[in-house]
CSV table of C-alpha atoms in Angstrom, one decimal:
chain,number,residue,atom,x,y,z
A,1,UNK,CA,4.0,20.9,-4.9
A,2,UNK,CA,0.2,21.7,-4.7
A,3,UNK,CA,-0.9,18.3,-5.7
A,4,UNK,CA,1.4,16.7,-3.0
A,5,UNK,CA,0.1,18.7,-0.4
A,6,UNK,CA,-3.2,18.1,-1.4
A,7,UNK,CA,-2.1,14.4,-1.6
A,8,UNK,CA,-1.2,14.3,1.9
A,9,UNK,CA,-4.2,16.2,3.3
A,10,UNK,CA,-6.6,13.8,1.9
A,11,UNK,CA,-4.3,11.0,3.9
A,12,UNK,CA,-4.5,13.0,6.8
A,13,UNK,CA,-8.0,13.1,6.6
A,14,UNK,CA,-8.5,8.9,5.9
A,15,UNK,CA,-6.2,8.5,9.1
A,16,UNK,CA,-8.5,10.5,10.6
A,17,UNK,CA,-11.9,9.6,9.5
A,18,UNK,CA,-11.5,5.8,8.0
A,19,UNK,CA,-14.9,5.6,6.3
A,20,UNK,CA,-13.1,7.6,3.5
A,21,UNK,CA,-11.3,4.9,2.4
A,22,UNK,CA,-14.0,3.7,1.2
A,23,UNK,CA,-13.8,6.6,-1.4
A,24,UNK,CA,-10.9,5.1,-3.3
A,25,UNK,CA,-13.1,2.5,-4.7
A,26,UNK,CA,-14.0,5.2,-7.5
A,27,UNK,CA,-10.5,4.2,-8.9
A,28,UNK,CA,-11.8,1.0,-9.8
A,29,UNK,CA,-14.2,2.4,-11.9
A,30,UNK,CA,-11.8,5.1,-13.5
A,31,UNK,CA,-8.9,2.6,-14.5
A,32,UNK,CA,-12.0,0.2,-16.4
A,33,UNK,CA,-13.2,2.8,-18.4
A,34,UNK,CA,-9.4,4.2,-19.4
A,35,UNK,CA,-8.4,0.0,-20.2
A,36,UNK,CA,-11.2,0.0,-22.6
A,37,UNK,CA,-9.1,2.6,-24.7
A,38,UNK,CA,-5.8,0.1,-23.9
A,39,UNK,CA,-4.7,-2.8,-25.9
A,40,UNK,CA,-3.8,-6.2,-24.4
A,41,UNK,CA,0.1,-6.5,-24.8
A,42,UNK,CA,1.4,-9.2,-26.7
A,43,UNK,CA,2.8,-12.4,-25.2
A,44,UNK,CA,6.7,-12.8,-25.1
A,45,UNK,CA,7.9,-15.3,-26.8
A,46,UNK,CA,11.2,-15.5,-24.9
A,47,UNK,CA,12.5,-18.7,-22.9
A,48,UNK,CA,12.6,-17.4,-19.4
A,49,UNK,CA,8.5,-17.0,-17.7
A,50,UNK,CA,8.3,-13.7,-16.7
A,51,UNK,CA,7.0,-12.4,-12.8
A,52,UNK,CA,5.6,-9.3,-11.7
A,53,UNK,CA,6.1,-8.5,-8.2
A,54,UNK,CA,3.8,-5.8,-7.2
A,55,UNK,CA,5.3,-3.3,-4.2
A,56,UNK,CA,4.1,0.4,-4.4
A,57,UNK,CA,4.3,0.9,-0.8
A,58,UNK,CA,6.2,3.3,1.5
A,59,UNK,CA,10.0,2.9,2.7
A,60,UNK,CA,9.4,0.7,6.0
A,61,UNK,CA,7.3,-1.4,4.2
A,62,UNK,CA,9.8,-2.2,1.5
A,63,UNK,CA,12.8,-2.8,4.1
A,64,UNK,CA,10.9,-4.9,6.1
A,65,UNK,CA,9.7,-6.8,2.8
A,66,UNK,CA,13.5,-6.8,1.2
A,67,UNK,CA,14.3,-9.0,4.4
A,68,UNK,CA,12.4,-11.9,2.3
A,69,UNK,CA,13.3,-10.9,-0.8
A,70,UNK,CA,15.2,-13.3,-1.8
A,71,UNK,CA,13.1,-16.0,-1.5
A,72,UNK,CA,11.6,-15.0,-4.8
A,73,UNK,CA,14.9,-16.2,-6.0
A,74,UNK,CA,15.1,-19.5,-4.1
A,75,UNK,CA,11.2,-19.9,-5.7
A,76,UNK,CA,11.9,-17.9,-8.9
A,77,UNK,CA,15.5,-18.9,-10.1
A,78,UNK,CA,16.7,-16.3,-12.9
A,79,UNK,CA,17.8,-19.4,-14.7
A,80,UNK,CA,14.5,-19.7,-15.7
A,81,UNK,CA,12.4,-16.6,-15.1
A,82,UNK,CA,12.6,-12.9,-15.4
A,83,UNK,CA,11.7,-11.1,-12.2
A,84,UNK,CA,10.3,-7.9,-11.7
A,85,UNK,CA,9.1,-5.4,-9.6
A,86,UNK,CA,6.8,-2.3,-9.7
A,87,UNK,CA,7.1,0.4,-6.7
A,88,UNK,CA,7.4,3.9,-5.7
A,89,UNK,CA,9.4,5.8,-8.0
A,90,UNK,CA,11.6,7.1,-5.1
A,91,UNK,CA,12.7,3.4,-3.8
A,92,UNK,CA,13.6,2.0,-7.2
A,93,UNK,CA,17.2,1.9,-6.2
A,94,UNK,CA,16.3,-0.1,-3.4
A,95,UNK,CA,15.1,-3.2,-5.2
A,96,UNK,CA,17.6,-3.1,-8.2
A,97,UNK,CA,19.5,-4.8,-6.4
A,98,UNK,CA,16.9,-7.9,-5.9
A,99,UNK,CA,15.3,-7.9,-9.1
A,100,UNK,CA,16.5,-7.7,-12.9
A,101,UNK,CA,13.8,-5.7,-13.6
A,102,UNK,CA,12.4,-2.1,-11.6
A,103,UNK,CA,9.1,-0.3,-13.0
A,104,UNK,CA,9.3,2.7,-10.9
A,105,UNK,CA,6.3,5.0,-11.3
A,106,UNK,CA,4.7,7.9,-8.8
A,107,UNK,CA,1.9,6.0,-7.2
A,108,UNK,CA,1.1,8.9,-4.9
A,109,UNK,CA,0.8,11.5,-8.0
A,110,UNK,CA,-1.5,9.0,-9.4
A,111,UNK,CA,-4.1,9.5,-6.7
A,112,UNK,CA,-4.3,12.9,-7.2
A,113,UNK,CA,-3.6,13.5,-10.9
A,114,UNK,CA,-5.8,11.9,-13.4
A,115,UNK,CA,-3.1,12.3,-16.1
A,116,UNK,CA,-0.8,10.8,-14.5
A,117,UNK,CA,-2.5,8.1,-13.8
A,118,UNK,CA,-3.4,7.2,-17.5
A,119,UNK,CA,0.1,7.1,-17.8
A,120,UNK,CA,0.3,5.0,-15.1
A,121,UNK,CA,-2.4,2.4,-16.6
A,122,UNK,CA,-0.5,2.7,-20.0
A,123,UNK,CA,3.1,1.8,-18.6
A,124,UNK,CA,1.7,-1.5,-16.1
A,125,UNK,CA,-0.5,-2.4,-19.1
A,126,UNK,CA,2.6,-2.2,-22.0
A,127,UNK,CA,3.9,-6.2,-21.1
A,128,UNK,CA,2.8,-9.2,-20.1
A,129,UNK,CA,3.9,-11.3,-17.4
A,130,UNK,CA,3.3,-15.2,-16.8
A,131,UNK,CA,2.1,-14.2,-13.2
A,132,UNK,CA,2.2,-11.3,-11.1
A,133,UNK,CA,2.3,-11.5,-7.2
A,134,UNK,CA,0.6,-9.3,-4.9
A,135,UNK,CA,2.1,-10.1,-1.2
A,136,UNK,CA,1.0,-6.8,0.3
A,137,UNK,CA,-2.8,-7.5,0.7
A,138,UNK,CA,-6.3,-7.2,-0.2
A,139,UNK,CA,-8.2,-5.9,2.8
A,140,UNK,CA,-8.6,-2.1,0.8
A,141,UNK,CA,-8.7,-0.4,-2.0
A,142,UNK,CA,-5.2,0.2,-2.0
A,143,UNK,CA,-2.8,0.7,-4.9
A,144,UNK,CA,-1.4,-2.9,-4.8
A,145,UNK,CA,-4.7,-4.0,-5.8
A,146,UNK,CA,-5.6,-1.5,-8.3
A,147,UNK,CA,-2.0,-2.3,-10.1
A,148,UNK,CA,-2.7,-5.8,-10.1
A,149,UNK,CA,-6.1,-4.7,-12.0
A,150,UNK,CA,-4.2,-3.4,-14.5
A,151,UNK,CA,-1.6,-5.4,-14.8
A,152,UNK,CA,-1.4,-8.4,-18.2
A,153,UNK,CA,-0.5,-12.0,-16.6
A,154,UNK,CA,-1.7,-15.2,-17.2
A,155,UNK,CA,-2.3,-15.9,-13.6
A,156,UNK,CA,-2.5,-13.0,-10.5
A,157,UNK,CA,-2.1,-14.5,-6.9
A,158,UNK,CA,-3.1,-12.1,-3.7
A,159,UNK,CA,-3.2,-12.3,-0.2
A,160,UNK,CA,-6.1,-12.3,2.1
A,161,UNK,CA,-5.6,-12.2,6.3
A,162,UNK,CA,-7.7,-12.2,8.9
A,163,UNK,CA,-8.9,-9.0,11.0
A,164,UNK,CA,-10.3,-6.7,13.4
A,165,UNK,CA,-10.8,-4.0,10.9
A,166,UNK,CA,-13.4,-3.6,8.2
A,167,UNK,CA,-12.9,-5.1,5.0
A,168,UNK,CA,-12.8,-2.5,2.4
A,169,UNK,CA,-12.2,-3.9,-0.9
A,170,UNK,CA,-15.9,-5.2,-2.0
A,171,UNK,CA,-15.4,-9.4,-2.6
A,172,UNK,CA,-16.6,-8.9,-6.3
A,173,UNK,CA,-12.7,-6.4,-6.6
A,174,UNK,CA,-11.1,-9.4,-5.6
A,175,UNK,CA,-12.5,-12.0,-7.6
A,176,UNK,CA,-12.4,-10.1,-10.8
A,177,UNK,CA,-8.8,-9.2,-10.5
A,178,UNK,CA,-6.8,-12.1,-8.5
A,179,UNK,CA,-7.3,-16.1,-10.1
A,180,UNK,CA,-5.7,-16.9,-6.5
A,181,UNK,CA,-6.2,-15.8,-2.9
A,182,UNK,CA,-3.9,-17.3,0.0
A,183,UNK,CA,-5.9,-17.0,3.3
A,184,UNK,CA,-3.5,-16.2,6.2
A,185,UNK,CA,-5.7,-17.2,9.5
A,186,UNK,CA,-3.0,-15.2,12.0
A,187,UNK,CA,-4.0,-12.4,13.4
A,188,UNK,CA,-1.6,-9.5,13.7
A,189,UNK,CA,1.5,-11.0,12.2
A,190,UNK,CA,4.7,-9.0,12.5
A,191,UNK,CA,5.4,-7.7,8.6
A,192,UNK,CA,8.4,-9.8,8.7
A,193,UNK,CA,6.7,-13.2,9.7
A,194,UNK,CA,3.6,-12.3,7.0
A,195,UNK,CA,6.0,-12.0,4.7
A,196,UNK,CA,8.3,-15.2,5.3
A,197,UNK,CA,5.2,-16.7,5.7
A,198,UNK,CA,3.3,-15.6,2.1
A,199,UNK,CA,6.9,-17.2,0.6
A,200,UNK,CA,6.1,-20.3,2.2
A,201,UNK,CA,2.5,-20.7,1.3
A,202,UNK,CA,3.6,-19.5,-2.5
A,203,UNK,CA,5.9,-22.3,-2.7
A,204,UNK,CA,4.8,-24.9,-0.7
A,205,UNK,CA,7.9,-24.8,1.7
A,206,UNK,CA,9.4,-23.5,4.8
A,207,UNK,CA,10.9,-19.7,4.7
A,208,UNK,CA,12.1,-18.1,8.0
A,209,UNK,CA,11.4,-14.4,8.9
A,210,UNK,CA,14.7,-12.4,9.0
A,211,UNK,CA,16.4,-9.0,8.4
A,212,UNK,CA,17.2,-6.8,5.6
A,213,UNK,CA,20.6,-6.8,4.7
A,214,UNK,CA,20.9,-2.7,3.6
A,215,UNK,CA,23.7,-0.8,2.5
A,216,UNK,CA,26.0,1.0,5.0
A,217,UNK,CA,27.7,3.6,2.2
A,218,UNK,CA,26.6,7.2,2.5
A,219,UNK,CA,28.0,10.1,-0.1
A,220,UNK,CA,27.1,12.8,2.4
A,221,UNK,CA,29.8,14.0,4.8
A,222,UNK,CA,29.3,13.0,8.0
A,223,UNK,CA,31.3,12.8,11.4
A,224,UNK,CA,33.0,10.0,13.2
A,225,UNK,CA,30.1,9.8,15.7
A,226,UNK,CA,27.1,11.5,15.6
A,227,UNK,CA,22.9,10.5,16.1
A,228,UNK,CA,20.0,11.4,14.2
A,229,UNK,CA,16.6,11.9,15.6
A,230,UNK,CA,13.8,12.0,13.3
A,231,UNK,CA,10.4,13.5,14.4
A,232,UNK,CA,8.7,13.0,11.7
A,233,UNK,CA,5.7,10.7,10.7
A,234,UNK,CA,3.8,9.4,7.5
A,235,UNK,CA,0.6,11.8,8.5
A,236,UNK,CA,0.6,14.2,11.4
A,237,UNK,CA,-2.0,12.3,12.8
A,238,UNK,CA,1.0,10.0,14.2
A,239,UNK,CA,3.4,12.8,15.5
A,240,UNK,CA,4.6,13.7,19.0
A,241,UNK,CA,5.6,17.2,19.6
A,242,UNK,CA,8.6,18.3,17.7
A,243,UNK,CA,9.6,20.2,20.8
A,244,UNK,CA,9.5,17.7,22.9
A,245,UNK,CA,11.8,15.7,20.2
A,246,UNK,CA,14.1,18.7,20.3
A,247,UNK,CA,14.4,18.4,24.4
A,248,UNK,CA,15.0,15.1,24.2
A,249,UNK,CA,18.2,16.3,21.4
A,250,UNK,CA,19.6,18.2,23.7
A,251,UNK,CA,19.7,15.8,27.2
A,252,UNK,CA,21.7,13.6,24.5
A,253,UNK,CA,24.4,16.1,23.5
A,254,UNK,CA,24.8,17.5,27.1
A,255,UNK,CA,25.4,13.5,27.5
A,256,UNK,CA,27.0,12.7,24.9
A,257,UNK,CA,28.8,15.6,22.6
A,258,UNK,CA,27.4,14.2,19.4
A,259,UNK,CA,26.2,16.6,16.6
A,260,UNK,CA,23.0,16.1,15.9
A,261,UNK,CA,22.3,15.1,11.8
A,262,UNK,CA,18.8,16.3,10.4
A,263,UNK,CA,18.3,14.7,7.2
A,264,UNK,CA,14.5,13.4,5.7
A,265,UNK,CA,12.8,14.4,2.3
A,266,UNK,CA,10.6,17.8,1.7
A,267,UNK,CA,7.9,16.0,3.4
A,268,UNK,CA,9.2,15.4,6.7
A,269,UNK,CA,10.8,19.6,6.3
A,270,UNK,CA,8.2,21.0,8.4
A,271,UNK,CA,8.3,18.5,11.8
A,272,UNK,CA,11.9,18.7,11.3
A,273,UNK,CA,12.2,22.3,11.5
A,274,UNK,CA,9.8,23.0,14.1
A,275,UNK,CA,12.0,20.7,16.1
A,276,UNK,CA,15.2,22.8,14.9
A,277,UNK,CA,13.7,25.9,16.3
A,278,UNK,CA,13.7,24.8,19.6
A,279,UNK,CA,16.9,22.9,19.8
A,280,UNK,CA,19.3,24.5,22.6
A,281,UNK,CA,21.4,27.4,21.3
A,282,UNK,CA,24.9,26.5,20.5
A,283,UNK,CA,24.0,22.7,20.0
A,284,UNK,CA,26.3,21.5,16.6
A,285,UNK,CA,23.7,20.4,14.4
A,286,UNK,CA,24.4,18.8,10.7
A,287,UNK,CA,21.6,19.7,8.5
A,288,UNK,CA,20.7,17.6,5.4
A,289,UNK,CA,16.7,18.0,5.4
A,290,UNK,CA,15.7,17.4,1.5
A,291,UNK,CA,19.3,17.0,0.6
A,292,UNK,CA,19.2,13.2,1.3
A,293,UNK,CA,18.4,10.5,-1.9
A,294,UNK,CA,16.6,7.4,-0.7
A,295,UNK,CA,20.2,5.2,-0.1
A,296,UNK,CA,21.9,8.3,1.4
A,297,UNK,CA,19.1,8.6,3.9
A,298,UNK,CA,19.6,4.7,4.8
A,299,UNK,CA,23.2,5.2,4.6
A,300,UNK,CA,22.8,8.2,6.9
A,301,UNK,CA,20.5,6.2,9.6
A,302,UNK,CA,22.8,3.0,9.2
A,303,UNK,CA,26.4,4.6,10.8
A,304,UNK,CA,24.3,6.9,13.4
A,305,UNK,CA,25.2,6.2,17.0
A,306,UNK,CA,21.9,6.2,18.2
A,307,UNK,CA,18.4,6.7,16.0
A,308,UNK,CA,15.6,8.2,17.9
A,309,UNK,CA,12.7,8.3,15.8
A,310,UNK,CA,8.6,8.9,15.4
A,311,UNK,CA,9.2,7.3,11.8
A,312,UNK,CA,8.5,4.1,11.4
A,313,UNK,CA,10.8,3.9,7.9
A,314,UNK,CA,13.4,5.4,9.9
A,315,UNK,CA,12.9,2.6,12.7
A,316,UNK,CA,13.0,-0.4,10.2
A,317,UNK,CA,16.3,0.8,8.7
A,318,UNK,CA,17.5,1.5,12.3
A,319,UNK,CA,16.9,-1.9,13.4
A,320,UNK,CA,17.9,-3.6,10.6
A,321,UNK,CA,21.0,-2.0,10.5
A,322,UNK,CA,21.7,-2.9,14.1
A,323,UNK,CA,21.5,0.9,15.1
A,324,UNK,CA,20.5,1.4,19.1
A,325,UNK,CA,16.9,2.6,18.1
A,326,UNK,CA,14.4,4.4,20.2
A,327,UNK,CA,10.5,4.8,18.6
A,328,UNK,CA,7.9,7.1,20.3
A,329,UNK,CA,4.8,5.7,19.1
A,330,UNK,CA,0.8,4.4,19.2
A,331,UNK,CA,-0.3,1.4,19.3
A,332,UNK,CA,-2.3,1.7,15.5
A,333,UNK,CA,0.0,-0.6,14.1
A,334,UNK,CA,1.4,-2.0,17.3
A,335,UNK,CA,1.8,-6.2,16.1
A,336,UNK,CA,1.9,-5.7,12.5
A,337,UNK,CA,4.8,-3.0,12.6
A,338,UNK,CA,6.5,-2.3,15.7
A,339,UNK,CA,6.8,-5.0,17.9
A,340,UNK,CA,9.7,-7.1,16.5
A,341,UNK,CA,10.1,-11.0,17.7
A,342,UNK,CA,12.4,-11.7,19.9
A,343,UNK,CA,14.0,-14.8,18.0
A,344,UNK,CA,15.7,-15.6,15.4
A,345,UNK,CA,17.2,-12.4,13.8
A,346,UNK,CA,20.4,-11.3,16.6
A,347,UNK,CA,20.0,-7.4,16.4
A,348,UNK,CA,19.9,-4.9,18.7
A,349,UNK,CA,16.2,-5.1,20.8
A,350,UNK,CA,14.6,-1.5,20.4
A,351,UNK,CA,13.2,0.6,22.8
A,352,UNK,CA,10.1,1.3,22.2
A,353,UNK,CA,8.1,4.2,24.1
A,354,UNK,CA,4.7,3.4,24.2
A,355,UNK,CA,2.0,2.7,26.6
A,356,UNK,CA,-0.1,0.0,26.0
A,357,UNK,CA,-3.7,0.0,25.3
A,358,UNK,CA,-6.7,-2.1,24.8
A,359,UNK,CA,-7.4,-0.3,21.7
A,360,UNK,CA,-4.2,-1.0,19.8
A,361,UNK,CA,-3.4,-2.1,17.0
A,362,UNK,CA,-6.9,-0.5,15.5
A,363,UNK,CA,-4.5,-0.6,12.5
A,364,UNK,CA,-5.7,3.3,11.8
A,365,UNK,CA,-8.9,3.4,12.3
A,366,UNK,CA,-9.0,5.3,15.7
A,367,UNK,CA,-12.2,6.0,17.4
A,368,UNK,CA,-11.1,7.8,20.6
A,369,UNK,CA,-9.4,10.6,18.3
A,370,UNK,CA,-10.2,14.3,19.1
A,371,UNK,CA,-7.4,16.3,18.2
A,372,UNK,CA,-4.9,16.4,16.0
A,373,UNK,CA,-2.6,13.8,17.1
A,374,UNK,CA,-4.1,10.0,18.3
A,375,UNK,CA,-4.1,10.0,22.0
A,376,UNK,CA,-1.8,7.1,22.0
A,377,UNK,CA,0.8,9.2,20.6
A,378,UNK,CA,0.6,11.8,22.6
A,379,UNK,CA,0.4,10.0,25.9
A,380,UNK,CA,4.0,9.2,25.8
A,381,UNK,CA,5.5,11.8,28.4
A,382,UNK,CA,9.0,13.3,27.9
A,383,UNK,CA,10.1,11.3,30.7
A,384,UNK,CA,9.4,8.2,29.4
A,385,UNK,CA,11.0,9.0,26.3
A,386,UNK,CA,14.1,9.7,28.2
A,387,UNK,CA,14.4,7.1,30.3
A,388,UNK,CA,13.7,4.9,26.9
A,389,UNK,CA,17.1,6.5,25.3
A,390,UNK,CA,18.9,6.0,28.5
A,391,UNK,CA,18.9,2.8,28.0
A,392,UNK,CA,21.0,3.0,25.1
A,393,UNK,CA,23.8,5.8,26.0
A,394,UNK,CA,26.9,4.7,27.5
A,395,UNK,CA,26.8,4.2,30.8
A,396,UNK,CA,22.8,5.1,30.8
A,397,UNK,CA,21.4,1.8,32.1
């Protein structure tokens, strides 16, 4: 437990002062000197190529990603390759049922323990792979690119856009690690678009930007009708109050009736319990906090009534399961995250709380910040979140 906490202070602390990152380039150095001590693995013989996706991100990455997902199969046929994929331990489930193959390993423990991540080194080192894909990108010293490092393939293809922010990851990184780099010249593409787009650069052909298709099933007990709001955030840097979450909670029983479902991992336990304390007394409230599994939660979010959320995993699996979906948010990642296109994909539209700003979509790196919280998150008023959810209760409009 210490080391995650620690793990997630030092993120706190990048959020909030970005020149930090830069720090992480001291990883580079550490996985060289342990693959001196590692042996090359051997080349499989087998008839099918082998392809190494690699996807060690966080849960609203992956769902928007797993929207495209398939095009690795339309590119990748398993008549004639073996595909697989390395992520975060806790989403493993997730892509099993995309790829034949699912290296799940702790990427977050591996920034904080130095054991671990010899073991880490070790298991992404063990085969080798005909080529190994990095769609995620290679702006910073992020653990994408450090996997790819260490990964065996006869070729290793990245990803390279264009941005306001800083580079991170020195050019000479790049070079020594990727034998391709596909330049994407647009500017603040929606995750879904980048990644229907890297499909169509990888394989010279024409990909659309669409969906994931998730599952629905949930083994927890739940009601007929019920809604979930989720107040927290990947860092607290990104949080609105949980009691003005927890106002919000109540306006929609007195509306509504529903029971209220709490559910998120040991992470999310203390915004989620800060909200619970000031929920109205007597309000039914169904509490799964750190009792949820990754497809449980998604389950869980997928047959709520209404998802109101400071989460941006929460919001990608609301959306894509056509959930009404409220977000209270900045504008850090405002293109690239939040702001779905309007074509082409026949869900329900979000509501999205948020005032606009000339700073947005500083992609983290936020330079008005004196408190605890960005000021584009807190400037959301508990009016405007309401009259946001409004929009989606019966007979709110």
């Amino acid at each position: 437990m210490k080391k995650k906490a620690l793990f997630y202070w030092i993120l706190q602390q990048m959020l909030r002062w970005p020149i930090l990152q830069k720090v992480r380039i001291v990883f580079w150095f550490f996985d060289s000197l342990m693959l001196h001590f590692m042996r090359e693995p051997p080349k499989d013989r087998e008839r099918k190529k082998r392809v190494m996706l690699v996807f060690p991100f966080a849960l609203g990455d992956c769902i928007l990603f797993m929207g495209t997902a398939d095009y690795m199969k339309t590119l990748y046929p398993k008549t004639h390759y073996r595909r697989t994929v390395t992520c975060q331990k806790e989403y493993a489930a997730l892509f099993l049922r995309e790829f034949e193959d699912v290296l799940p390993l702790d990427y977050r423990r591996a920034s904080v323990d130095p054991f671990y991540r010899i073991y880490m080194l070790w298991r992404l080192r063990k085969e080798y792979y005909d080529l190994a894909i990095d769609p995620i990108g290679t702006e910073e010293c992020s653990p994408n690119v450090f996997a790819m490092h260490v990964i065996s393939a006869g070729k290793k293809i990245g990803v390279l856009s264009v941005s306001d922010k800083i580079w991170q990851c020195p050019s000479w990184i790049r070079e020594h690690i990727y034998d391709e780099i596909i330049y994407n010249p647009a500017k603040n593409l929606h995750r879904t678009e980048f990644y229907a787009w890297f499909w169509s650069e990888l394989g010279n052909c024409s990909f659309r930007p669409k969906l994931a298709r998730l599952p629905v099933k949930c083994s927890l007990k739940l009601p007929k009708r019920y809604f979930v709001v989720f107040p927290s955030a990947s860092s607290p840097v990104k949080r609105w109050p949980a009691e003005n979450f927890a106002g919000i909670a109540g306006r929609i029983f007195k509306r509504t009736g529903w029971p209220l479902v709490l559910c998120g991992t040991q992470t999310d336990l203390d915004a989620v319990e800060k909200m619970k304390r000031r929920l109205p007394a007597g309000m039914p409230v169904i509490d799964y906090i750190s009792q949820t599994s990754v497809m449980d939660f998604i389950g869980l979010i997928n047959g709520a009534e209404l998802v109101l959320t400071n989460d941006t995993s929460a919001y990608h699996i609301a959306v894509a399961g056509g959930r009404k979906t409220c977000i209270v948010t900045g504008g850090y990642v405002y293109e690239t995250f939040i702001r779905y296109p309007r074509t082409g994909y026949g869900c329900q539209e979000p509501v999205i709380v948020y005032r606009r700003r000339s700073c947005e979509n500083c992609n983290n790196h936020c330079r008005q910040q004196s408190g605890a919280v960005y000021p584009c998150v807190l400037d959301n008023s508990v009016q405007e979140v309401w009259d946001g959810v409004l929009q989606l209760l019966p007979g709110g409009e």
